[in-house]
mmCIF file of C-alpha atoms and ligand atoms in Angstrom:
data_model
loop_
_atom_site.group_PDB
_atom_site.id
_atom_site.type_symbol
_atom_site.label_atom_id
_atom_site.label_comp_id
_atom_site.label_asym_id
_atom_site.label_seq_id
_atom_site.Cartn_x
_atom_site.Cartn_y
_atom_site.Cartn_z
ATOM 1 C CA MET A 1 -3.551 -12.861 -23.777
ATOM 2 C CA TYR A 2 -0.269 -11.227 -22.819
ATOM 3 C CA SER A 3 0.708 -7.722 -21.784
ATOM 4 C CA ARG A 4 3.572 -6.092 -23.643
ATOM 5 C CA ILE A 5 5.584 -2.906 -23.111
ATOM 6 C CA THR A 6 5.055 -0.710 -26.179
ATOM 7 C CA GLY A 7 6.774 2.482 -25.022
ATOM 8 C CA THR A 8 9.091 3.733 -22.301
ATOM 9 C CA GLY A 9 9.843 7.192 -20.945
ATOM 10 C CA GLY A 10 12.030 8.732 -18.264
ATOM 11 C CA PHE A 11 12.538 12.103 -16.667
ATOM 12 C CA LEU A 12 15.158 13.519 -14.316
ATOM 13 C CA PRO A 13 15.053 16.905 -12.601
ATOM 14 C CA GLU A 14 17.527 19.454 -13.958
ATOM 15 C CA LYS A 15 19.392 20.026 -10.705
ATOM 16 C CA VAL A 16 22.389 17.707 -10.224
ATOM 17 C CA LEU A 17 24.160 17.013 -6.935
ATOM 18 C CA THR A 18 27.639 15.516 -7.348
ATOM 19 C CA ASN A 19 29.661 13.650 -4.744
ATOM 20 C CA HIS A 20 31.868 16.731 -4.541
ATOM 21 C CA ASP A 21 28.787 18.820 -3.674
ATOM 22 C CA LEU A 22 28.034 16.356 -0.860
ATOM 23 C CA GLU A 23 31.606 16.712 0.440
ATOM 24 C CA GLN A 24 30.616 20.310 1.266
ATOM 25 C CA MET A 25 27.517 19.164 3.162
ATOM 26 C CA VAL A 26 28.608 16.145 5.266
ATOM 27 C CA GLU A 27 31.853 14.404 6.223
ATOM 28 C CA THR A 28 32.252 12.152 3.210
ATOM 29 C CA SER A 29 34.399 11.801 0.105
ATOM 30 C CA ASP A 30 33.860 11.177 -3.566
ATOM 31 C CA ALA A 31 36.188 8.157 -3.265
ATOM 32 C CA TRP A 32 34.170 6.583 -0.404
ATOM 33 C CA ILE A 33 30.829 7.042 -2.199
ATOM 34 C CA ARG A 34 32.138 5.643 -5.503
ATOM 35 C CA GLU A 35 33.864 2.683 -3.893
ATOM 36 C CA ARG A 36 30.987 1.659 -1.579
ATOM 37 C CA THR A 37 28.048 2.436 -3.853
ATOM 38 C CA GLY A 38 29.162 3.217 -7.432
ATOM 39 C CA ILE A 39 27.283 6.535 -7.285
ATOM 40 C CA GLU A 40 28.891 9.647 -8.853
ATOM 41 C CA LYS A 41 25.928 12.014 -8.946
ATOM 42 C CA ARG A 42 22.167 12.186 -8.523
ATOM 43 C CA HIS A 43 19.372 14.500 -9.661
ATOM 44 C CA VAL A 44 17.335 16.419 -7.104
ATOM 45 C CA ALA A 45 13.919 18.019 -7.621
ATOM 46 C CA GLY A 46 13.898 21.812 -7.655
ATOM 47 C CA GLU A 47 11.912 23.984 -5.292
ATOM 48 C CA GLY A 48 8.237 23.237 -5.859
ATOM 49 C CA GLU A 49 8.943 20.404 -8.323
ATOM 50 C CA THR A 50 6.853 17.409 -7.269
ATOM 51 C CA THR A 51 6.636 13.656 -7.844
ATOM 52 C CA CYS A 52 3.614 14.254 -10.100
ATOM 53 C CA ASP A 53 5.622 16.731 -12.222
ATOM 54 C CA LEU A 54 8.293 14.081 -12.816
ATOM 55 C CA ALA A 55 5.657 11.383 -13.391
ATOM 56 C CA GLU A 56 3.852 13.508 -15.965
ATOM 57 C CA ALA A 57 7.016 14.229 -17.979
ATOM 58 C CA ALA A 58 8.049 10.538 -18.007
ATOM 59 C CA SER A 59 4.482 9.466 -18.892
ATOM 60 C CA ARG A 60 4.232 11.826 -21.860
ATOM 61 C CA ARG A 61 7.511 10.459 -23.228
ATOM 62 C CA ALA A 62 6.319 6.850 -22.789
ATOM 63 C CA LEU A 63 3.002 7.633 -24.505
ATOM 64 C CA ALA A 64 4.830 9.298 -27.420
ATOM 65 C CA ALA A 65 7.213 6.331 -27.744
ATOM 66 C CA ALA A 66 4.261 3.910 -27.806
ATOM 67 C CA GLY A 67 2.292 6.071 -30.236
ATOM 68 C CA VAL A 68 -0.667 5.891 -27.851
ATOM 69 C CA ASP A 69 -3.043 8.803 -27.272
ATOM 70 C CA VAL A 70 -3.889 9.610 -23.643
ATOM 71 C CA ALA A 71 -7.559 8.976 -24.420
ATOM 72 C CA GLU A 72 -6.764 5.290 -25.054
ATOM 73 C CA ILE A 73 -5.313 4.720 -21.544
ATOM 74 C CA ASP A 74 -7.719 2.697 -19.386
ATOM 75 C CA LEU A 75 -5.582 2.142 -16.270
ATOM 76 C CA ILE A 76 -3.016 4.268 -14.419
ATOM 77 C CA ILE A 77 -0.780 2.885 -11.685
ATOM 78 C CA VAL A 78 1.868 5.010 -10.023
ATOM 79 C CA ALA A 79 4.463 3.406 -7.755
ATOM 80 C CA THR A 80 5.690 5.970 -5.250
ATOM 81 C CA THR A 81 6.729 6.421 -1.646
ATOM 82 C CA THR A 82 6.765 10.193 -1.944
ATOM 83 C CA ALA A 83 3.246 11.161 -2.998
ATOM 84 C CA ASP A 84 2.417 14.824 -3.666
ATOM 85 C CA LYS A 85 -0.493 14.672 -1.232
ATOM 86 C CA ILE A 86 -1.596 12.292 1.544
ATOM 87 C CA PHE A 87 -4.610 11.930 -0.709
ATOM 88 C CA PRO A 88 -5.737 11.790 -3.480
ATOM 89 C CA SER A 89 -3.221 9.360 -4.943
ATOM 90 C CA THR A 90 -0.503 10.633 -7.250
ATOM 91 C CA ALA A 91 -2.093 8.439 -9.932
ATOM 92 C CA CYS A 92 -5.273 10.534 -9.675
ATOM 93 C CA LEU A 93 -3.266 13.769 -9.822
ATOM 94 C CA LEU A 94 -1.443 12.428 -12.891
ATOM 95 C CA GLN A 95 -4.759 11.458 -14.459
ATOM 96 C CA LYS A 96 -5.968 15.041 -14.032
ATOM 97 C CA ARG A 97 -2.774 16.426 -15.610
ATOM 98 C CA LEU A 98 -3.145 14.115 -18.588
ATOM 99 C CA GLY A 99 -6.830 14.972 -19.000
ATOM 100 C CA ILE A 100 -8.031 11.394 -18.625
ATOM 101 C CA HIS A 101 -11.464 10.926 -17.040
ATOM 102 C CA GLY A 102 -12.964 7.690 -15.735
ATOM 103 C CA PRO A 103 -10.481 4.795 -15.811
ATOM 104 C CA ALA A 104 -9.088 3.342 -12.576
ATOM 105 C CA ALA A 105 -6.070 5.155 -11.155
ATOM 106 C CA PHE A 106 -4.234 4.232 -7.964
ATOM 107 C CA ASP A 107 -0.844 4.259 -6.264
ATOM 108 C CA VAL A 108 1.207 1.270 -5.210
ATOM 109 C CA GLN A 109 3.510 1.595 -2.198
ATOM 110 C CA ALA A 110 6.310 -0.953 -2.113
ATOM 111 C CA VAL A 111 9.233 1.495 -1.831
ATOM 112 C CA CYS A 112 12.096 0.489 -4.161
ATOM 113 C CA SER A 113 10.161 -2.568 -5.415
ATOM 114 C CA GLY A 114 7.209 -0.356 -6.301
ATOM 115 C CA PHE A 115 7.566 -0.428 -10.068
ATOM 116 C CA VAL A 116 7.946 -4.222 -10.164
ATOM 117 C CA TYR A 117 4.800 -4.452 -8.002
ATOM 118 C CA ALA A 118 2.916 -1.958 -10.216
ATOM 119 C CA LEU A 119 3.923 -3.711 -13.429
ATOM 120 C CA THR A 120 2.765 -7.027 -11.962
ATOM 121 C CA VAL A 121 -0.637 -5.578 -11.026
ATOM 122 C CA ALA A 122 -1.057 -3.979 -14.478
ATOM 123 C CA ASP A 123 -0.106 -7.283 -16.142
ATOM 124 C CA LYS A 124 -2.860 -9.037 -14.186
ATOM 125 C CA PHE A 125 -5.444 -6.377 -15.154
ATOM 126 C CA ILE A 126 -4.549 -6.857 -18.812
ATOM 127 C CA ARG A 127 -4.396 -10.665 -18.743
ATOM 128 C CA THR A 128 -7.835 -10.832 -17.141
ATOM 129 C CA GLY A 129 -9.290 -8.437 -19.712
ATOM 130 C CA SER A 130 -9.927 -5.628 -17.203
ATOM 131 C CA ALA A 131 -7.691 -3.184 -19.095
ATOM 132 C CA LYS A 132 -6.161 -2.917 -22.554
ATOM 133 C CA LYS A 133 -3.699 -0.026 -22.343
ATOM 134 C CA ALA A 134 -2.105 0.791 -19.001
ATOM 135 C CA LEU A 135 0.238 3.551 -17.982
ATOM 136 C CA VAL A 136 2.609 2.247 -15.308
ATOM 137 C CA VAL A 137 4.865 4.761 -13.595
ATOM 138 C CA GLY A 138 7.580 4.790 -10.929
ATOM 139 C CA ALA A 139 8.181 8.317 -9.620
ATOM 140 C CA GLU A 140 9.922 9.653 -6.537
ATOM 141 C CA THR A 141 11.194 12.777 -4.804
ATOM 142 C CA LEU A 142 13.167 10.938 -2.120
ATOM 143 C CA SER A 143 15.174 14.130 -1.543
ATOM 144 C CA ARG A 144 12.178 15.347 0.510
ATOM 145 C CA ILE A 145 12.535 12.487 3.027
ATOM 146 C CA THR A 146 16.346 12.501 3.045
ATOM 147 C CA ASP A 147 18.160 13.794 6.118
ATOM 148 C CA TRP A 148 20.820 15.898 4.392
ATOM 149 C CA SER A 149 22.904 15.901 7.571
ATOM 150 C CA ASP A 150 23.099 12.064 7.775
ATOM 151 C CA ARG A 151 26.022 10.849 5.654
ATOM 152 C CA SER A 152 24.959 7.206 5.966
ATOM 153 C CA THR A 153 21.853 7.826 3.848
ATOM 154 C CA CYS A 154 22.049 11.191 2.062
ATOM 155 C CA VAL A 155 24.738 10.061 -0.393
ATOM 156 C CA LEU A 156 22.555 7.226 -1.687
ATOM 157 C CA PHE A 157 19.335 8.693 -3.031
ATOM 158 C CA GLY A 158 18.091 10.752 -5.975
ATOM 159 C CA ASP A 159 14.856 11.913 -7.639
ATOM 160 C CA GLY A 160 13.339 10.910 -10.993
ATOM 161 C CA ALA A 161 10.551 9.101 -12.814
ATOM 162 C CA GLY A 162 10.191 6.313 -15.352
ATOM 163 C CA ALA A 163 7.079 5.109 -17.149
ATOM 164 C CA VAL A 164 5.905 2.417 -19.537
ATOM 165 C CA VAL A 165 2.814 1.885 -21.649
ATOM 166 C CA LEU A 166 1.666 -1.728 -21.255
ATOM 167 C CA GLU A 167 -0.737 -3.050 -23.890
ATOM 168 C CA ALA A 168 -2.749 -6.221 -24.434
ATOM 169 C CA SER A 169 -1.079 -8.400 -27.051
ATOM 170 C CA ASP A 170 -1.291 -11.865 -28.597
ATOM 171 C CA GLU A 171 2.505 -12.018 -28.472
ATOM 172 C CA PRO A 172 4.552 -12.128 -25.246
ATOM 173 C CA GLY A 173 5.164 -9.819 -23.437
ATOM 174 C CA ILE A 174 5.503 -10.318 -19.787
ATOM 175 C CA LEU A 175 6.303 -13.987 -19.201
ATOM 176 C CA SER A 176 6.136 -14.170 -15.425
ATOM 177 C CA THR A 177 6.034 -11.979 -12.322
ATOM 178 C CA HIS A 178 7.189 -12.800 -8.795
ATOM 179 C CA LEU A 179 6.400 -10.671 -5.741
ATOM 180 C CA HIS A 180 7.455 -11.136 -2.124
ATOM 181 C CA ALA A 181 7.449 -9.236 1.157
ATOM 182 C CA ASP A 182 8.432 -9.789 4.761
ATOM 183 C CA GLY A 183 7.173 -7.037 7.041
ATOM 184 C CA LYS A 184 9.134 -8.293 10.033
ATOM 185 C CA TYR A 185 12.124 -6.268 8.774
ATOM 186 C CA ASP A 186 10.259 -2.941 8.643
ATOM 187 C CA GLU A 187 12.586 -1.158 11.051
ATOM 188 C CA LEU A 188 15.771 -1.931 9.082
ATOM 189 C CA LEU A 189 14.719 0.485 6.354
ATOM 190 C CA HIS A 190 11.946 2.969 7.039
ATOM 191 C CA VAL A 191 10.654 6.455 7.678
ATOM 192 C CA PRO A 192 9.495 6.047 11.282
ATOM 193 C CA THR A 193 6.839 8.757 10.979
ATOM 194 C CA GLY A 194 3.497 8.794 9.221
ATOM 195 C CA VAL A 195 -0.042 10.075 9.381
ATOM 196 C CA SER A 196 -1.310 7.909 12.234
ATOM 197 C CA GLN A 197 2.016 7.707 14.069
ATOM 198 C CA ASN A 198 4.479 10.459 15.056
ATOM 199 C CA TYR A 199 2.660 12.955 12.858
ATOM 200 C CA ASP A 200 4.226 15.844 14.799
ATOM 201 C CA ALA A 201 7.586 14.966 13.234
ATOM 202 C CA VAL A 202 5.992 15.205 9.782
ATOM 203 C CA ARG A 203 4.568 18.637 10.656
ATOM 204 C CA GLN A 204 7.992 19.764 11.820
ATOM 205 C CA GLY A 205 9.659 18.516 8.632
ATOM 206 C CA ARG A 206 11.530 15.691 10.377
ATOM 207 C CA ALA A 207 10.211 12.692 8.401
ATOM 208 C CA PHE A 208 13.430 11.090 7.176
ATOM 209 C CA MET A 209 14.617 7.716 5.888
ATOM 210 C CA GLU A 210 16.556 5.568 8.354
ATOM 211 C CA MET A 211 18.456 2.452 7.310
ATOM 212 C CA GLN A 212 20.660 -0.249 8.789
ATOM 213 C CA GLY A 213 22.726 -0.302 5.592
ATOM 214 C CA ASN A 214 24.800 -3.398 6.339
ATOM 215 C CA ASP A 215 21.816 -5.565 7.223
ATOM 216 C CA VAL A 216 19.848 -4.342 4.210
ATOM 217 C CA PHE A 217 22.825 -5.027 1.954
ATOM 218 C CA ARG A 218 23.222 -8.638 3.126
ATOM 219 C CA PHE A 219 19.516 -9.397 2.931
ATOM 220 C CA ALA A 220 19.215 -7.798 -0.535
ATOM 221 C CA VAL A 221 22.083 -9.827 -2.022
ATOM 222 C CA ARG A 222 20.734 -13.102 -0.607
ATOM 223 C CA THR A 223 17.133 -12.431 -1.608
ATOM 224 C CA LEU A 224 17.859 -11.217 -5.132
ATOM 225 C CA GLY A 225 19.970 -14.329 -5.708
ATOM 226 C CA LYS A 226 16.978 -16.455 -4.713
ATOM 227 C CA ILE A 227 14.522 -14.570 -6.931
ATOM 228 C CA VAL A 228 16.762 -15.078 -9.949
ATOM 229 C CA ASP A 229 16.558 -18.857 -9.367
ATOM 230 C CA GLU A 230 12.786 -18.686 -8.779
ATOM 231 C CA THR A 231 12.210 -16.722 -11.998
ATOM 232 C CA LEU A 232 14.351 -18.988 -14.171
ATOM 233 C CA ALA A 233 12.769 -22.145 -12.725
ATOM 234 C CA ALA A 234 9.217 -20.831 -13.273
ATOM 235 C CA ASN A 235 10.010 -20.321 -16.962
ATOM 236 C CA ASP A 236 12.118 -23.455 -17.424
ATOM 237 C CA MET A 237 14.996 -21.198 -18.511
ATOM 238 C CA LYS A 238 18.744 -21.339 -18.073
ATOM 239 C CA LYS A 239 20.965 -18.458 -16.945
ATOM 240 C CA GLY A 240 22.211 -17.902 -20.490
ATOM 241 C CA ASP A 241 18.643 -17.311 -21.762
ATOM 242 C CA ILE A 242 18.495 -13.775 -20.311
ATOM 243 C CA ASP A 243 19.716 -11.031 -22.649
ATOM 244 C CA TRP A 244 19.565 -8.093 -20.227
ATOM 245 C CA LEU A 245 19.395 -7.665 -16.476
ATOM 246 C CA VAL A 246 17.565 -4.434 -15.552
ATOM 247 C CA PRO A 247 18.053 -4.245 -11.784
ATOM 248 C CA HIS A 248 16.958 -1.812 -9.116
ATOM 249 C CA GLN A 249 19.798 0.683 -8.812
ATOM 250 C CA ALA A 250 20.652 0.834 -5.096
ATOM 251 C CA ASN A 251 24.325 -0.075 -5.041
ATOM 252 C CA ILE A 252 26.706 -1.292 -7.755
ATOM 253 C CA ARG A 253 27.931 -4.052 -5.415
ATOM 254 C CA ILE A 254 24.407 -5.465 -5.014
ATOM 255 C CA ILE A 255 23.895 -5.273 -8.800
ATOM 256 C CA ALA A 256 27.225 -7.016 -9.473
ATOM 257 C CA ALA A 257 26.353 -9.813 -7.014
ATOM 258 C CA THR A 258 23.059 -10.483 -8.844
ATOM 259 C CA ALA A 259 24.822 -10.418 -12.224
ATOM 260 C CA LYS A 260 27.366 -12.922 -10.894
ATOM 261 C CA LYS A 261 24.551 -15.200 -9.745
ATOM 262 C CA LEU A 262 23.272 -15.111 -13.348
ATOM 263 C CA ASN A 263 26.786 -15.609 -14.805
ATOM 264 C CA MET A 264 26.134 -12.388 -16.711
ATOM 265 C CA PRO A 265 28.961 -10.090 -17.750
ATOM 266 C CA MET A 266 28.387 -6.506 -16.592
ATOM 267 C CA GLU A 267 28.070 -5.470 -20.270
ATOM 268 C CA ARG A 268 24.654 -7.191 -20.246
ATOM 269 C CA VAL A 269 23.512 -5.339 -17.122
ATOM 270 C CA VAL A 270 21.882 -1.906 -17.365
ATOM 271 C CA VAL A 271 23.613 0.318 -14.837
ATOM 272 C CA THR A 272 22.438 3.867 -14.085
ATOM 273 C CA VAL A 273 23.210 4.038 -10.358
ATOM 274 C CA ASN A 274 26.397 5.999 -11.139
ATOM 275 C CA GLU A 275 24.375 8.810 -12.728
ATOM 276 C CA HIS A 276 21.006 8.599 -10.938
ATOM 277 C CA GLY A 277 21.737 7.240 -7.435
ATOM 278 C CA ASN A 278 18.909 5.223 -5.896
ATOM 279 C CA THR A 279 15.632 6.669 -7.191
ATOM 280 C CA SER A 280 13.532 3.981 -5.450
ATOM 281 C CA ALA A 281 10.430 3.080 -7.500
ATOM 282 C CA ALA A 282 11.731 5.104 -10.463
ATOM 283 C CA SER A 283 15.010 3.253 -10.816
ATOM 284 C CA VAL A 284 13.948 0.200 -12.848
ATOM 285 C CA PRO A 285 11.786 2.058 -15.428
ATOM 286 C CA LEU A 286 14.437 4.789 -15.730
ATOM 287 C CA ALA A 287 17.160 2.186 -16.394
ATOM 288 C CA LEU A 288 14.889 0.395 -18.876
ATOM 289 C CA ASP A 289 14.205 3.644 -20.732
ATOM 290 C CA VAL A 290 17.904 4.544 -20.919
ATOM 291 C CA ALA A 291 18.827 1.178 -22.465
ATOM 292 C CA VAL A 292 15.861 1.185 -24.871
ATOM 293 C CA ARG A 293 16.649 4.705 -26.090
ATOM 294 C CA ASP A 294 20.387 4.137 -26.537
ATOM 295 C CA GLY A 295 19.601 1.013 -28.604
ATOM 296 C CA ARG A 296 21.071 -1.647 -26.305
ATOM 297 C CA ILE A 297 17.707 -3.284 -25.641
ATOM 298 C CA GLN A 298 16.076 -4.468 -28.865
ATOM 299 C CA ARG A 299 12.613 -5.871 -29.623
ATOM 300 C CA GLY A 300 12.535 -9.613 -28.876
ATOM 301 C CA ASP A 301 15.238 -9.439 -26.168
ATOM 302 C CA THR A 302 14.566 -11.305 -22.927
ATOM 303 C CA LEU A 303 14.796 -8.984 -19.902
ATOM 304 C CA LEU A 304 14.908 -9.722 -16.204
ATOM 305 C CA LEU A 305 13.718 -6.804 -14.072
ATOM 306 C CA GLU A 306 14.291 -7.122 -10.326
ATOM 307 C CA ALA A 307 14.061 -4.940 -7.246
ATOM 308 C CA PHE A 308 14.465 -4.951 -3.478
ATOM 309 C CA GLY A 309 13.279 -2.311 -1.040
ATOM 310 C CA GLY A 310 11.757 -1.246 2.235
ATOM 311 C CA GLY A 311 9.175 -3.560 3.759
ATOM 312 C CA PHE A 312 11.158 -5.609 3.009
ATOM 313 C CA THR A 313 9.656 -6.087 -0.433
ATOM 314 C CA TRP A 314 11.239 -7.728 -3.448
ATOM 315 C CA GLY A 315 10.210 -9.031 -6.836
ATOM 316 C CA SER A 316 11.044 -9.741 -10.447
ATOM 317 C CA VAL A 317 9.455 -9.528 -13.882
ATOM 318 C CA LEU A 318 10.668 -11.641 -16.796
ATOM 319 C CA LEU A 319 9.621 -10.316 -20.197
ATOM 320 C CA LYS A 320 10.204 -10.327 -23.906
ATOM 321 C CA TYR A 321 10.706 -6.744 -24.937
HETATM 322 N N1 ACO B 401 31.093 8.758 3.808
HETATM 323 C C1 ACO B 401 32.144 8.307 4.495
HETATM 324 N N2 ACO B 401 32.043 7.357 5.431
HETATM 325 C C2 ACO B 401 30.834 6.835 5.656
HETATM 326 C C3 ACO B 401 29.682 7.267 4.957
HETATM 327 C C4 ACO B 401 29.843 8.270 4.010
HETATM 328 N N3 ACO B 401 28.842 8.747 3.285
HETATM 329 N N4 ACO B 401 28.629 6.569 5.405
HETATM 330 C C5 ACO B 401 29.075 5.718 6.322
HETATM 331 N N5 ACO B 401 30.414 5.874 6.502
HETATM 332 C C6 ACO B 401 31.322 5.167 7.389
HETATM 333 C C7 ACO B 401 30.593 4.493 8.530
HETATM 334 O O1 ACO B 401 30.389 5.413 9.598
HETATM 335 C C8 ACO B 401 31.558 3.390 8.902
HETATM 336 O O2 ACO B 401 32.582 3.925 9.689
HETATM 337 P P1 ACO B 401 33.211 3.076 10.934
HETATM 338 O O3 ACO B 401 33.782 1.854 10.301
HETATM 339 O O4 ACO B 401 34.204 4.035 11.497
HETATM 340 O O5 ACO B 401 32.040 2.792 11.810
HETATM 341 C C9 ACO B 401 32.173 2.993 7.557
HETATM 342 O O6 ACO B 401 31.913 4.089 6.670
HETATM 343 C C10 ACO B 401 31.566 1.721 6.958
HETATM 344 O O7 ACO B 401 30.148 1.825 7.017
HETATM 345 P P2 ACO B 401 29.195 0.659 6.513
HETATM 346 O O8 ACO B 401 27.792 1.017 6.782
HETATM 347 O O9 ACO B 401 29.721 -0.656 7.066
HETATM 348 O O10 ACO B 401 29.496 0.691 4.942
HETATM 349 P P3 ACO B 401 29.000 -0.288 3.828
HETATM 350 O O11 ACO B 401 30.150 -0.810 3.092
HETATM 351 O O12 ACO B 401 27.996 -1.288 4.360
HETATM 352 O O13 ACO B 401 28.212 0.680 2.855
HETATM 353 C C11 ACO B 401 25.959 1.286 2.274
HETATM 354 C C12 ACO B 401 27.062 1.387 3.317
HETATM 355 C C13 ACO B 401 26.452 1.901 1.008
HETATM 356 C C14 ACO B 401 24.749 2.033 2.807
HETATM 357 C C15 ACO B 401 25.600 -0.213 2.010
HETATM 358 O O14 ACO B 401 25.434 -0.874 3.235
HETATM 359 C C16 ACO B 401 24.343 -0.383 1.172
HETATM 360 O O15 ACO B 401 24.330 -0.106 0.007
HETATM 361 N N6 ACO B 401 23.266 -0.945 1.772
HETATM 362 C C17 ACO B 401 22.063 -1.307 1.043
HETATM 363 C C18 ACO B 401 21.240 -0.134 0.613
HETATM 364 C C19 ACO B 401 20.018 -0.665 -0.121
HETATM 365 O O16 ACO B 401 20.125 -1.496 -0.982
HETATM 366 N N7 ACO B 401 18.856 -0.227 0.248
HETATM 367 C C20 ACO B 401 17.666 -0.879 -0.335
HETATM 368 C C21 ACO B 401 16.930 -0.067 -1.189
HETATM 369 S S1 ACO B 401 16.593 1.503 -0.506
HETATM 370 C C22 ACO B 401 14.878 1.656 -0.312
HETATM 371 O O17 ACO B 401 14.141 0.717 -0.313
HETATM 372 C C23 ACO B 401 14.384 3.074 -0.038
#
């Protein structure tokens, strides 16, 4: 028994913030942002627009693409760092919106690696026969935890959602999944406030992302290189066997380093960071949806999905589309 992606969907808020807009907000330049990150613009949720709103729109598109009715879904997993409420989970809120009653629904929190984590969990549910049709979503409103006066972080992030329908299948499907974490690096990339710690800052609207960008960059490049090797070795594959790299979209230089490790030309790498910025858990499913809808990714192609994020967490999924 395999699990197979049968439909993808994506959604971006209407409001766009360009690098030139950011030049009016902090001391930065379009040239600096493009050169260091590859980002040109990002989408930002409107007033009152929530992670669940984005998740719902992406989910409905994925369900339509798969030709699956909401009533058939028997598992919902939402990867997010920016839940609508402390509880219930955004997965439960999404379940309510979709009018699904009964099946398991829960959130996964692995920051930018969240979708890779969620897809791995859903794959295991399906392979063990615990679910047949899962809705797996990555959705974020990182703009709400961005310090818009801090130029070292505010130029990097954006909002959005991506979703897939994952179904039980005799044909592959997901071939292998690889998850890792090392919590000792928590302070290099974090929001230092939460419910049981520094909650006053949350109340006062001062819960913002903080990052040691240089350290994160070095660790991400090294770690993603290693996970490429791990994934190929586990499947007895060579570098040339991968048709498409669908990476987490944090920085074009990190993406290019992973592509180089795979000896892949950039034409075989799905890049959306220029248009979306870093949308954390939404970035991989959004990139996947873009390349499926524009016809680059075809049925039968071999895809390597990978991500790195706060925790640190990192992981990969190798699959036949
Ligand atoms: N505009 C202009 N100058 C800036 C800006 C800006 N927006 N931000 C920083 N600078 C300045 C710095 O102050 C520094 O100036 P100095 O030399 O006078 O001190 C100079 O630019 C260089 O700064 P660096 O931090 O060394 O720049 P770097 O080339 O490392 O790029 C970046 C920074 C883009 C953040 C990079 O380190 C990066 O992409 N890191 C990884 C991010 C990532 O992958 N995160 C993981 C996922 S995110 C998640 O999990 C939520």
